[in-house]
Coordinates of N, CA and C in Angstrom, one line a residue:
X14 N 11.5 -4.3 5.1 CA 11.2 -3.8 3.7 C 9.5 -3.2 3.6
X15 N 9.8 -2.0 3.4 CA 9.4 -0.5 3.3 C 7.7 -1.2 3.0
X16 N 6.8 -0.6 3.5 CA 5.1 -0.5 2.6 C 5.3 0.2 1.6
X17 N 4.9 -0.2 0.7 CA 4.3 0.7 -0.8 C 2.8 0.7 -0.7
X18 N 2.6 1.8 -1.2 CA 0.9 2.2 -1.8 C 1.2 2.3 -3.3
X19 N 0.9 1.7 -4.2 CA 1.0 1.4 -5.5 C -0.7 2.2 -5.7
X20 N -0.4 2.4 -7.1 CA -1.6 3.2 -7.6 C -2.0 2.3 -8.8
X21 N -0.9 1.7 -9.8 CA -1.1 0.6 -11.1 C -0.5 -0.2 -10.9
X22 N -0.9 -1.1 -11.4 CA -0.6 -2.2 -11.8 C 0.2 -3.0 -12.4
X23 N 1.0 -1.5 -13.0 CA 2.1 -1.9 -13.7 C 3.9 -1.4 -13.5
X24 N 4.3 -2.6 -13.7 CA 5.8 -2.3 -13.0 C 7.1 -1.7 -14.4
X25 N 7.6 -0.9 -14.0 CA 8.7 -0.5 -14.5 C 10.0 -1.2 -14.7
X26 N 10.4 -2.8 -15.4 CA 11.8 -3.0 -15.1 C 12.7 -2.7 -16.2
X27 N 13.5 -2.2 -15.0 CA 14.8 -1.6 -15.5 C 16.4 -2.4 -16.0
X28 N 17.3 -1.8 -16.3 CA 18.8 -2.5 -16.5 C 18.3 -4.0 -16.7
X29 N 17.5 -4.2 -17.7 CA 17.7 -5.5 -18.3 C 18.4 -6.1 -19.1
X30 N 19.1 -7.1 -19.4 CA 20.0 -7.5 -20.2 C 18.9 -7.9 -21.6
X31 N 20.3 -7.0 -22.6 CA 19.5 -6.9 -23.9 C 19.0 -8.3 -24.6
X32 N 19.8 -9.4 -24.0 CA 19.4 -10.6 -24.8 C 18.0 -11.0 -24.3
X33 N 17.1 -10.4 -23.1 CA 16.2 -10.9 -22.4 C 14.5 -10.9 -23.5
X34 N 14.1 -11.8 -23.7 CA 12.7 -11.8 -24.6 C 11.6 -11.2 -23.6
X35 N 10.8 -11.0 -24.2 CA 9.1 -10.5 -23.5 C 8.6 -12.1 -22.7
X36 N 8.8 -13.2 -23.6 CA 8.6 -14.2 -23.1 C 9.4 -14.9 -21.8
X37 N 10.6 -14.7 -21.6 CA 11.4 -14.4 -20.5 C 10.9 -13.8 -19.1
X38 N 10.7 -12.5 -19.4 CA 10.1 -11.4 -18.9 C 8.8 -12.1 -18.5
X39 N 7.8 -12.2 -18.5 CA 6.8 -13.2 -18.3 C 6.6 -13.9 -17.3
X40 N 7.5 -14.8 -18.1 CA 7.6 -15.9 -17.4 C 8.1 -15.9 -15.7
X41 N 9.3 -14.7 -15.6 CA 9.6 -14.8 -14.5 C 8.8 -14.0 -13.3
X42 N 8.0 -13.2 -14.0 CA 7.2 -12.3 -13.0 C 5.4 -13.0 -12.8
X43 N 5.4 -14.0 -13.8 CA 4.1 -14.8 -13.4 C 4.3 -15.7 -11.9
X44 N 5.6 -15.9 -11.6 CA 5.4 -16.3 -10.2 C 5.0 -15.9 -9.6
X45 N 4.7 -14.5 -9.7 CA 4.1 -13.7 -8.0 C 2.4 -13.1 -8.7
X46 N 2.0 -13.7 -10.0 CA 0.7 -13.5 -10.1 C 0.4 -13.4 -11.7
X47 N -1.0 -13.3 -11.9 CA -1.2 -12.9 -13.4 C -0.8 -12.2 -14.4
X48 N -0.2 -12.4 -15.0 CA 0.7 -11.5 -15.9 C -0.1 -11.0 -17.4
X49 N -0.7 -10.0 -17.2 CA -1.5 -9.7 -18.4 C -0.7 -9.3 -19.5
X50 N 0.4 -8.7 -20.0 CA 1.4 -8.2 -20.5 C 2.7 -7.9 -20.3
X51 N 3.8 -8.3 -21.1 CA 5.3 -7.9 -20.9 C 5.8 -7.4 -21.9
X52 N 6.3 -6.5 -22.1 CA 6.5 -5.6 -23.1 C 7.9 -5.2 -22.7
X53 N 8.7 -5.3 -24.0 CA 10.9 -4.7 -23.9 C 10.6 -3.9 -24.5
X54 N 11.2 -2.7 -24.3 CA 11.4 -1.7 -25.1 C 12.7 -2.1 -26.2
X55 N 12.8 -2.3 -27.5 CA 13.7 -2.8 -28.0 C 15.0 -2.0 -27.8
X56 N 16.1 -2.6 -27.6 CA 17.5 -1.5 -27.4 C 17.8 -0.5 -26.5
X57 N 16.9 -0.6 -25.6 CA 17.0 0.4 -24.5 C 17.2 -0.2 -22.8
X58 N 17.1 -1.6 -22.6 CA 17.0 -2.4 -21.3 C 16.3 -2.2 -20.6
X59 N 15.3 -1.8 -20.9 CA 14.2 -1.6 -20.3 C 12.7 -2.6 -20.7
X60 N 11.5 -2.6 -19.8 CA 10.9 -2.6 -20.1 C 9.6 -2.5 -19.1
X61 N 8.0 -3.7 -19.6 CA 7.1 -3.5 -18.6 C 6.2 -4.6 -18.4
X62 N 5.6 -4.7 -17.1 CA 4.7 -5.7 -16.8 C 4.0 -5.3 -16.2
X63 N 2.0 -5.9 -17.0 CA 1.1 -5.4 -16.7 C 0.7 -6.5 -15.4
X64 N 0.0 -6.4 -14.3 CA -0.4 -7.3 -13.9 C -1.8 -7.2 -13.8
X65 N -2.9 -8.2 -13.0 CA -4.3 -8.3 -13.2 C -4.7 -7.3 -12.1
X66 N -3.8 -7.3 -10.6 CA -3.8 -6.6 -9.8 C -2.4 -5.8 -9.1
X67 N -3.1 -5.0 -8.6 CA -2.3 -3.7 -7.6 C -1.3 -4.5 -6.9
X68 N -1.8 -5.3 -6.6 CA -1.4 -6.6 -5.1 C -0.6 -7.4 -5.6
X69 N -0.9 -7.8 -6.6 CA 0.0 -8.8 -7.5 C 1.3 -7.8 -7.9
X70 N 1.4 -6.6 -8.5 CA 2.2 -6.0 -8.5 C 2.9 -5.6 -7.3
X71 N 2.9 -5.4 -6.5 CA 3.5 -5.0 -5.3 C 4.2 -6.4 -5.2
X72 N 3.9 -7.6 -4.9 CA 4.3 -8.4 -4.5 C 5.4 -9.2 -5.2
X73 N 5.3 -8.3 -6.8 CA 6.8 -8.9 -7.8 C 7.8 -8.1 -7.4
X74 N 7.2 -7.0 -7.5 CA 8.2 -6.0 -6.9 C 9.0 -5.9 -5.7
X75 N 8.2 -6.0 -4.8 CA 8.9 -6.3 -3.3 C 9.6 -7.7 -3.6
X76 N 9.8 -8.8 -4.5 CA 10.4 -9.9 -4.7 C 11.5 -9.7 -5.3
X77 N 11.1 -9.1 -6.3 CA 12.5 -9.2 -7.9 C 13.4 -7.7 -7.4
X78 N 13.1 -6.7 -6.7 CA 13.6 -5.6 -7.0 C 15.3 -6.0 -6.5
X79 N 15.9 -5.7 -7.1 CA 17.7 -5.8 -7.2 C 17.9 -7.4 -6.9
X80 N 17.6 -7.6 -8.2 CA 17.8 -8.9 -7.8 C 18.4 -9.3 -9.2
X81 N 19.4 -10.9 -9.3 CA 19.7 -10.7 -10.7 C 19.2 -11.8 -11.5
X82 N 19.1 -11.2 -12.8 CA 18.4 -11.4 -13.8 C 19.5 -11.8 -15.5
X83 N 20.1 -12.4 -15.5 CA 20.4 -13.1 -16.5 C 22.4 -11.9 -16.4
X84 N 22.9 -12.2 -15.4 CA 23.8 -11.3 -15.5 C 23.4 -9.7 -14.8
X85 N 22.4 -9.8 -15.0 CA 22.3 -8.0 -14.5 C 21.1 -7.8 -13.2
X86 N 21.5 -6.8 -12.1 CA 20.7 -6.1 -11.7 C 19.3 -5.6 -12.0
X87 N 18.3 -6.3 -11.8 CA 16.7 -5.7 -11.9 C 16.3 -4.4 -11.4
X88 N 16.1 -3.5 -12.0 CA 15.8 -2.2 -11.2 C 14.5 -2.2 -11.6
X89 N 13.5 -2.4 -10.5 CA 11.8 -2.8 -10.8 C 11.3 -1.4 -9.7
X90 N 10.3 -0.6 -10.3 CA 9.2 0.6 -9.4 C 7.8 0.7 -10.7
X91 N 7.1 1.3 -9.7 CA 5.7 1.5 -10.2 C 5.8 1.9 -11.5
X92 N 5.4 1.8 -12.6 CA 5.4 2.8 -13.9 C 4.6 3.7 -13.8
X93 N 5.3 5.1 -14.1 CA 4.2 6.2 -14.1 C 4.0 6.3 -15.2
X94 N 3.1 7.4 -15.6 CA 2.4 7.5 -16.8 C 3.5 8.6 -17.6
X95 N 3.8 8.2 -18.7 CA 4.9 9.2 -19.6 C 4.1 10.8 -19.6
X96 N 5.3 11.2 -19.5 CA 5.6 12.4 -19.3 C 4.8 13.6 -20.8
X97 N 3.5 14.3 -21.0 CA 3.2 14.8 -22.1 C 4.6 15.3 -22.8
X98 N 4.9 15.3 -24.2 CA 5.6 15.9 -25.1 C 5.3 17.5 -25.3
X99 N 6.7 18.1 -24.8 CA 6.5 19.6 -25.5 C 6.5 19.9 -27.0
X100 N 5.5 20.8 -27.3 CA 5.6 21.5 -28.4 C 6.3 22.4 -28.6
X101 N 7.1 23.0 -29.5 CA 7.6 23.9 -30.1 C 7.8 24.1 -31.1
X102 N 8.2 25.4 -31.7 CA 8.3 26.0 -33.3 C 9.6 25.9 -33.3
X103 N 10.2 25.1 -34.4 CA 11.3 25.6 -34.6 C 11.6 26.4 -35.8
X104 N 11.5 27.7 -35.4 CA 11.6 28.9 -36.5 C 13.2 28.9 -36.8

């Protein structure tokens, strides 16, 4: 297991089954720490889980990345800040 140095306590959770609920996501991750929030982006197959601490997030990522959940292999990584949208003129 490689050593990771995360800066954020929020995880990106990809390749979710479209039937997964936020409650199920929270329950799955709560075994690894205090889940502050779990949200799923509708019809996209991914979501975000926020922990109370970076250490808890690292523990959950190391334990659950590439494991099976509802028939899908989870892809878990540290969440990154969204890229700013570029403004452009459509003339």
